[in-house]
mmCIF file of C-alpha atoms in Angstrom:
data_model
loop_
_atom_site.group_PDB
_atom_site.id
_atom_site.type_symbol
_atom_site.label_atom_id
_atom_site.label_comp_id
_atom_site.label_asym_id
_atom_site.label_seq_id
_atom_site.Cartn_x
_atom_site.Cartn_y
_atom_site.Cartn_z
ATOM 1 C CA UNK A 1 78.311 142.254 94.694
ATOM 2 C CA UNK A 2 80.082 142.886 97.976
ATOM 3 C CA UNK A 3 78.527 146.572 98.215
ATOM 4 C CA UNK A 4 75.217 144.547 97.474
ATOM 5 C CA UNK A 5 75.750 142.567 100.544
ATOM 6 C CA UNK A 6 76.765 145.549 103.013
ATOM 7 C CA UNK A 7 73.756 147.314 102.451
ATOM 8 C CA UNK A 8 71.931 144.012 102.642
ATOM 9 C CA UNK A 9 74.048 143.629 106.514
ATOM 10 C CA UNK A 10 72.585 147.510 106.937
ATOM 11 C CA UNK A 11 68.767 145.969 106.242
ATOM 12 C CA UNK A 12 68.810 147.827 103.894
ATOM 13 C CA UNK A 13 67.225 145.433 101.366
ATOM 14 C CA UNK A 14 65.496 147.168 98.465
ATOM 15 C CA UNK A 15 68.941 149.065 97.547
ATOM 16 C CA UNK A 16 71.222 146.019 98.264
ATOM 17 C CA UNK A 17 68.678 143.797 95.705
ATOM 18 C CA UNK A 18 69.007 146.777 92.682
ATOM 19 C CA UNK A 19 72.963 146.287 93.289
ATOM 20 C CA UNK A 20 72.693 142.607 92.850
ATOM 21 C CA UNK A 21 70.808 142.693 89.897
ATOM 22 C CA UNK A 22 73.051 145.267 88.319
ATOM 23 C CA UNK A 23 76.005 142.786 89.372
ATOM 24 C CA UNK A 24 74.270 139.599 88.381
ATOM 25 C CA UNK A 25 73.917 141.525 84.764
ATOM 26 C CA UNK A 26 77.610 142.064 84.702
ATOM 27 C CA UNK A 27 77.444 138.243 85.094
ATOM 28 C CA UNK A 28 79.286 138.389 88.639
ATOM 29 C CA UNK A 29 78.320 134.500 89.545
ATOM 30 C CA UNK A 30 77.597 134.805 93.624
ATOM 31 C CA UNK A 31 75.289 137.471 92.022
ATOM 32 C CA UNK A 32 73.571 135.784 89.985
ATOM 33 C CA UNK A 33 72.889 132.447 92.108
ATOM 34 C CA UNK A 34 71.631 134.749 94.943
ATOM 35 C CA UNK A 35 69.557 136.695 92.907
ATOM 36 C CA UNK A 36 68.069 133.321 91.168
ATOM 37 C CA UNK A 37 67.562 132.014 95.089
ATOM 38 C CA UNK A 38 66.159 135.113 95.646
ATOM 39 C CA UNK A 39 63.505 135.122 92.769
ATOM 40 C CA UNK A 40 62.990 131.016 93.610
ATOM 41 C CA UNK A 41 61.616 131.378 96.846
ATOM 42 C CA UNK A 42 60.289 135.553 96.610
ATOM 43 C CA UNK A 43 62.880 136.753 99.138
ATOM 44 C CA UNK A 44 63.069 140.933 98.056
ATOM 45 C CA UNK A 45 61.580 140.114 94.666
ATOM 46 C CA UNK A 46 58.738 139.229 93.554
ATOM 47 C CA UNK A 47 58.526 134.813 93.557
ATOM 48 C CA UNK A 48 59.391 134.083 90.149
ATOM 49 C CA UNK A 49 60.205 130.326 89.455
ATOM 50 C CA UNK A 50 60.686 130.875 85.677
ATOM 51 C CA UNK A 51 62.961 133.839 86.019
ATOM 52 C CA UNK A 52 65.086 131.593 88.732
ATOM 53 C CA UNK A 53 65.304 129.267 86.375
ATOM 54 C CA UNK A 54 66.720 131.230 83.568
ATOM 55 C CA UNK A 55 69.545 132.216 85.949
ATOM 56 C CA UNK A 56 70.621 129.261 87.151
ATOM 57 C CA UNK A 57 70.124 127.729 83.517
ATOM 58 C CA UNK A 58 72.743 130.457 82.320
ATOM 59 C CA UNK A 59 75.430 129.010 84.880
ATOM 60 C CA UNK A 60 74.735 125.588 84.304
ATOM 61 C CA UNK A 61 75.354 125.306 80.872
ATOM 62 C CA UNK A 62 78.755 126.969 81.523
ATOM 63 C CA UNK A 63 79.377 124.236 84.215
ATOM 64 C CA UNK A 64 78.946 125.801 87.429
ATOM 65 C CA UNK A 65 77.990 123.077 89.702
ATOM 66 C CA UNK A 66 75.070 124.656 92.499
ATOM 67 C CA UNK A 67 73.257 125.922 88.930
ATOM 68 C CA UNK A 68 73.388 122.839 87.424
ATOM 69 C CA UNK A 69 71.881 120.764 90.490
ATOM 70 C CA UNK A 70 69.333 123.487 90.699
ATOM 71 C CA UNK A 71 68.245 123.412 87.360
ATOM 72 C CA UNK A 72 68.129 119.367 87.440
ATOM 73 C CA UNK A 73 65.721 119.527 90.050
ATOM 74 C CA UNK A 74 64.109 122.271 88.371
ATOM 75 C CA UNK A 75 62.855 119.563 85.583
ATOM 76 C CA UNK A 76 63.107 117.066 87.915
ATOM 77 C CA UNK A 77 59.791 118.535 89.268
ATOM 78 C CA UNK A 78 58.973 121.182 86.981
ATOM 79 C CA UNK A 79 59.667 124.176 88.911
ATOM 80 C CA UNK A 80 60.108 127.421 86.439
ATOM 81 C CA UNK A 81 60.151 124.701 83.408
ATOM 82 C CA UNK A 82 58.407 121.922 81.751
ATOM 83 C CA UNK A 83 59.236 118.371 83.988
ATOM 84 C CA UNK A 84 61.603 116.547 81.846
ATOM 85 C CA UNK A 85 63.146 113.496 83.813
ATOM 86 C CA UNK A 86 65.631 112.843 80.955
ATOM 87 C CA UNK A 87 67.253 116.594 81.658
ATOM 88 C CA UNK A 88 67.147 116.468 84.911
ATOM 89 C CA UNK A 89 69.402 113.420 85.312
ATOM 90 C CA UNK A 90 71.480 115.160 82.335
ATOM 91 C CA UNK A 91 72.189 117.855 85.141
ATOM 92 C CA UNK A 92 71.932 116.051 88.154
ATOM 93 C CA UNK A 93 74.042 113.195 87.432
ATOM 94 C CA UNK A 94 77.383 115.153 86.733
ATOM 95 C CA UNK A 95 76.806 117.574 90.072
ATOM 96 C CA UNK A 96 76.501 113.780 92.003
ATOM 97 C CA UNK A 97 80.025 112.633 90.714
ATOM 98 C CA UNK A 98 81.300 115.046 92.102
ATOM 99 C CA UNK A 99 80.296 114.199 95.478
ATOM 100 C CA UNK A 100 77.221 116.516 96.398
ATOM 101 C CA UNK A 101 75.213 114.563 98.506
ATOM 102 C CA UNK A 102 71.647 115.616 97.215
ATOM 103 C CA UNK A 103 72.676 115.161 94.129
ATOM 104 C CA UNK A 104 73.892 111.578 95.117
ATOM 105 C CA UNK A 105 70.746 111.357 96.551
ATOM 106 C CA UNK A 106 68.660 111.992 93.347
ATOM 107 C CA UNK A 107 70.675 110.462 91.181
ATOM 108 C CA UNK A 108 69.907 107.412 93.210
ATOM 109 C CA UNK A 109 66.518 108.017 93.144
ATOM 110 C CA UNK A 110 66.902 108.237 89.499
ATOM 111 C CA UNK A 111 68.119 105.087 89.111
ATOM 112 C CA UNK A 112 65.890 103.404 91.869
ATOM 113 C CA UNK A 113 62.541 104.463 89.829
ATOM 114 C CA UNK A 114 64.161 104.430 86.177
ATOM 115 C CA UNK A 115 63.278 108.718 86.375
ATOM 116 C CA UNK A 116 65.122 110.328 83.009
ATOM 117 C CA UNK A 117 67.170 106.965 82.985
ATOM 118 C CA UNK A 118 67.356 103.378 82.626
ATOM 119 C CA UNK A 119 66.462 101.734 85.488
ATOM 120 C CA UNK A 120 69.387 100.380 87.734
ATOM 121 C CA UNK A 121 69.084 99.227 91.135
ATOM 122 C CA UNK A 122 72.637 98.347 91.535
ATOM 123 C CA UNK A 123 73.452 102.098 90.893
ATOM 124 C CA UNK A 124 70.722 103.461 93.325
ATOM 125 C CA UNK A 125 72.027 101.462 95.616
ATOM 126 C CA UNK A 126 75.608 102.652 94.609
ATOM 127 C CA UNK A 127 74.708 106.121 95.059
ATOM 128 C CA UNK A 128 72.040 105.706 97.798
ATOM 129 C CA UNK A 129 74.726 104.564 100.018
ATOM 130 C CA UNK A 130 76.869 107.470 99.524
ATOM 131 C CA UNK A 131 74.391 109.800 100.019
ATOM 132 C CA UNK A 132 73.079 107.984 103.084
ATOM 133 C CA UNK A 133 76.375 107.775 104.379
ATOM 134 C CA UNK A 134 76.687 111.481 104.420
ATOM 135 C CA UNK A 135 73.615 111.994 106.373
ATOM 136 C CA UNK A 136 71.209 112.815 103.716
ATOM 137 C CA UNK A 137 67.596 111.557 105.673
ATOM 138 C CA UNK A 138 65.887 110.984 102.642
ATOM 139 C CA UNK A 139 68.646 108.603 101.020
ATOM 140 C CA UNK A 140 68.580 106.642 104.924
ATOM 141 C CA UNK A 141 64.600 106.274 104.075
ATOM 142 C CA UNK A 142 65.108 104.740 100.615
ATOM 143 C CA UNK A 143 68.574 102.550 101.362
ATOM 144 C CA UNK A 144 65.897 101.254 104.005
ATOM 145 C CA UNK A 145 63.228 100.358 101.734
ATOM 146 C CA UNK A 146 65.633 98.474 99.517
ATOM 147 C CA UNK A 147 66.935 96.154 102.273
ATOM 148 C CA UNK A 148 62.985 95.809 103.690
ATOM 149 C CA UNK A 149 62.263 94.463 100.355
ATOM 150 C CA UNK A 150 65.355 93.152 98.856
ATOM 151 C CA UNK A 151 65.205 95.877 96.001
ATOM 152 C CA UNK A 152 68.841 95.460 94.393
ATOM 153 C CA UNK A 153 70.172 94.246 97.651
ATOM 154 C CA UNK A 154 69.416 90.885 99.927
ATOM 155 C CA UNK A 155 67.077 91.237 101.777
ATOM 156 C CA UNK A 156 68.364 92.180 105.558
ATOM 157 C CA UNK A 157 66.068 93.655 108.121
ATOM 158 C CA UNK A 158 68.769 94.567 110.809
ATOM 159 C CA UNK A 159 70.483 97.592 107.960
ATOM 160 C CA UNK A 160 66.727 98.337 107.473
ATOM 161 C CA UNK A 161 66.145 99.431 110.845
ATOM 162 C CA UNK A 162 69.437 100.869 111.045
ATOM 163 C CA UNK A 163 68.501 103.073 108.195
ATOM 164 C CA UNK A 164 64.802 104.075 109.149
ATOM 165 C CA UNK A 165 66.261 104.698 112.989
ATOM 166 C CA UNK A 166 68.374 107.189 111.009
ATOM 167 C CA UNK A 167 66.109 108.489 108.911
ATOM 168 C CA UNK A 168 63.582 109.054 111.580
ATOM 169 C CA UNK A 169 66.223 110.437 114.378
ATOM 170 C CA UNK A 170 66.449 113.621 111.856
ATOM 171 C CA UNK A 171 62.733 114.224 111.811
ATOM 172 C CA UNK A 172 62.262 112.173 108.266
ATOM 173 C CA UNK A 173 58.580 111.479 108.816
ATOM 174 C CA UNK A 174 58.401 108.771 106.099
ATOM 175 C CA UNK A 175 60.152 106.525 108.039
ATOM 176 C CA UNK A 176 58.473 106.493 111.406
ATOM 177 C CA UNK A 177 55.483 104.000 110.385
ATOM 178 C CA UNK A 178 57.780 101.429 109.482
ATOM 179 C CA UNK A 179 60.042 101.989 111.695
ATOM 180 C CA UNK A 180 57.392 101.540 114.676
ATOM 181 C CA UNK A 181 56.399 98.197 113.040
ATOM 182 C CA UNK A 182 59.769 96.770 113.186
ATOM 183 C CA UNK A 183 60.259 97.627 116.687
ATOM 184 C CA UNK A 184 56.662 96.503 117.200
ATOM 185 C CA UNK A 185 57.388 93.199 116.283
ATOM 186 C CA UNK A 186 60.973 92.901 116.651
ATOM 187 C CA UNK A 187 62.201 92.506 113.015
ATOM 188 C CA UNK A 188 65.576 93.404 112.461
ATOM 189 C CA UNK A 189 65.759 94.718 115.898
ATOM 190 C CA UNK A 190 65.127 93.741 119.612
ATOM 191 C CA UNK A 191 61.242 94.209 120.755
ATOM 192 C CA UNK A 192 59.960 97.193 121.886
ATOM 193 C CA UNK A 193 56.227 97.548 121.697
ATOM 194 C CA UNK A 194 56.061 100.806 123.576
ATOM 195 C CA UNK A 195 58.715 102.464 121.717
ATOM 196 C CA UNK A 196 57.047 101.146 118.353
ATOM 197 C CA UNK A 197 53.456 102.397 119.136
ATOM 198 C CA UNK A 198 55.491 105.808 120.212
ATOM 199 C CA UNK A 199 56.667 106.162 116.450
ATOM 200 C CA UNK A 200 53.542 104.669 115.113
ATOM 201 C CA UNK A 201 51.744 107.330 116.866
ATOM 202 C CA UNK A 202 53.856 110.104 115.465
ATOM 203 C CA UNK A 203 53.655 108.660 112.350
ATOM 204 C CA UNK A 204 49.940 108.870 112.087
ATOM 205 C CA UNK A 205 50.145 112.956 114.006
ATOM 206 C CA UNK A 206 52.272 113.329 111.150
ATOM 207 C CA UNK A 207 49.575 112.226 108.347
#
């Protein structure tokens, strides 16, 4: 694996991907998630989704956390496999209490929409506030929602703006429509109509 990644550091690519293959084979783990990466996105190799899978599927099922949030979000959206909600919170949920912060994420997600588990809004929140916490934009956007529409929390449009600001402020596009209308008409915030039609306006450049 480490002669893998000198030659890679040489550019020389083609030679440093048959060495990581032969290493992944001999079941060398930083191997075999970069190789899986590799085939997932058709870096060197050939995009292959289902052979990605198969990798990372390997290493899950002996434990190995990164594999096992890949291949929950693998059947989370049926990437390489058949979607199966119910396996991809099987995956997904152990990686998150651990303290991975996409995982937290989507495990909170999981929860919010009842995806491959019971709905819960009192555990999205749980772990939507974690997740959020850690700076994950897309956990900001959906803590957000909840307190816009009192979804397993009151109702409370100051922490709504606080997390759309948030969300928005790292380029989460999502949130700048609503997050224009609350500064448009001061709710949960003071008023500030130009600075609302600015993120209204980006929001809609967006799509």
């Amino acid at each position: 694996y480490e002669q893998a990644q000198s030659m890679k550091n040489e550019g020389k690519e083609e030679e440093a991907t048959e060495l990581l293959k032969r290493a992944a084979q001999a079941e060398n783990i930083d191997a075999m998630i970069e190789l899986a990466y590799q085939y997932y996105f058709g870096k060197y190799v050939p995009l292959d989704k289902e052979k990605a899978f198969e990798i990372f599927h390997k290493l899950a099922i002996k434990g190995n956390p990164e594999a096992m949030f890949n291949v929950g979000m693998s059947y989370y959206y049926g990437e390489g496999c058949e979607q199966d909600f119910h396996k991809a919170f099987e995956y997904l949920e152990p990686v998150a209490k651990l303290g991975v912060k996409e995982a937290l994420y989507n495990v909170g997600i999981c929860y919010k929409f009842g995806n491959g588990t019971e709905q819960n809004l009192d555990l999205a929140i749980y772990y939507l506030q974690q997740a959020a916490d850690m700076g994950v934009a897309g956990a900001q956007h959906s803590l957000a929602e909840c307190y816009l529409f009192g979804d397993g929390v009151e109702k409370d449009l100051e922490k709504a703006y606080k997390y759309y600001t948030k969300a928005a402020l790292q380029g989460y596009e999502l949130s700048y429509n609503n997050l224009g209308t609350l500064l448009l008409f001061g709710d949960g915030c003071e008023q500030d109509v130009e600075a609302g039609k600015k993120w209204i306006l980006k929001a809609a450049e967006t799509g």
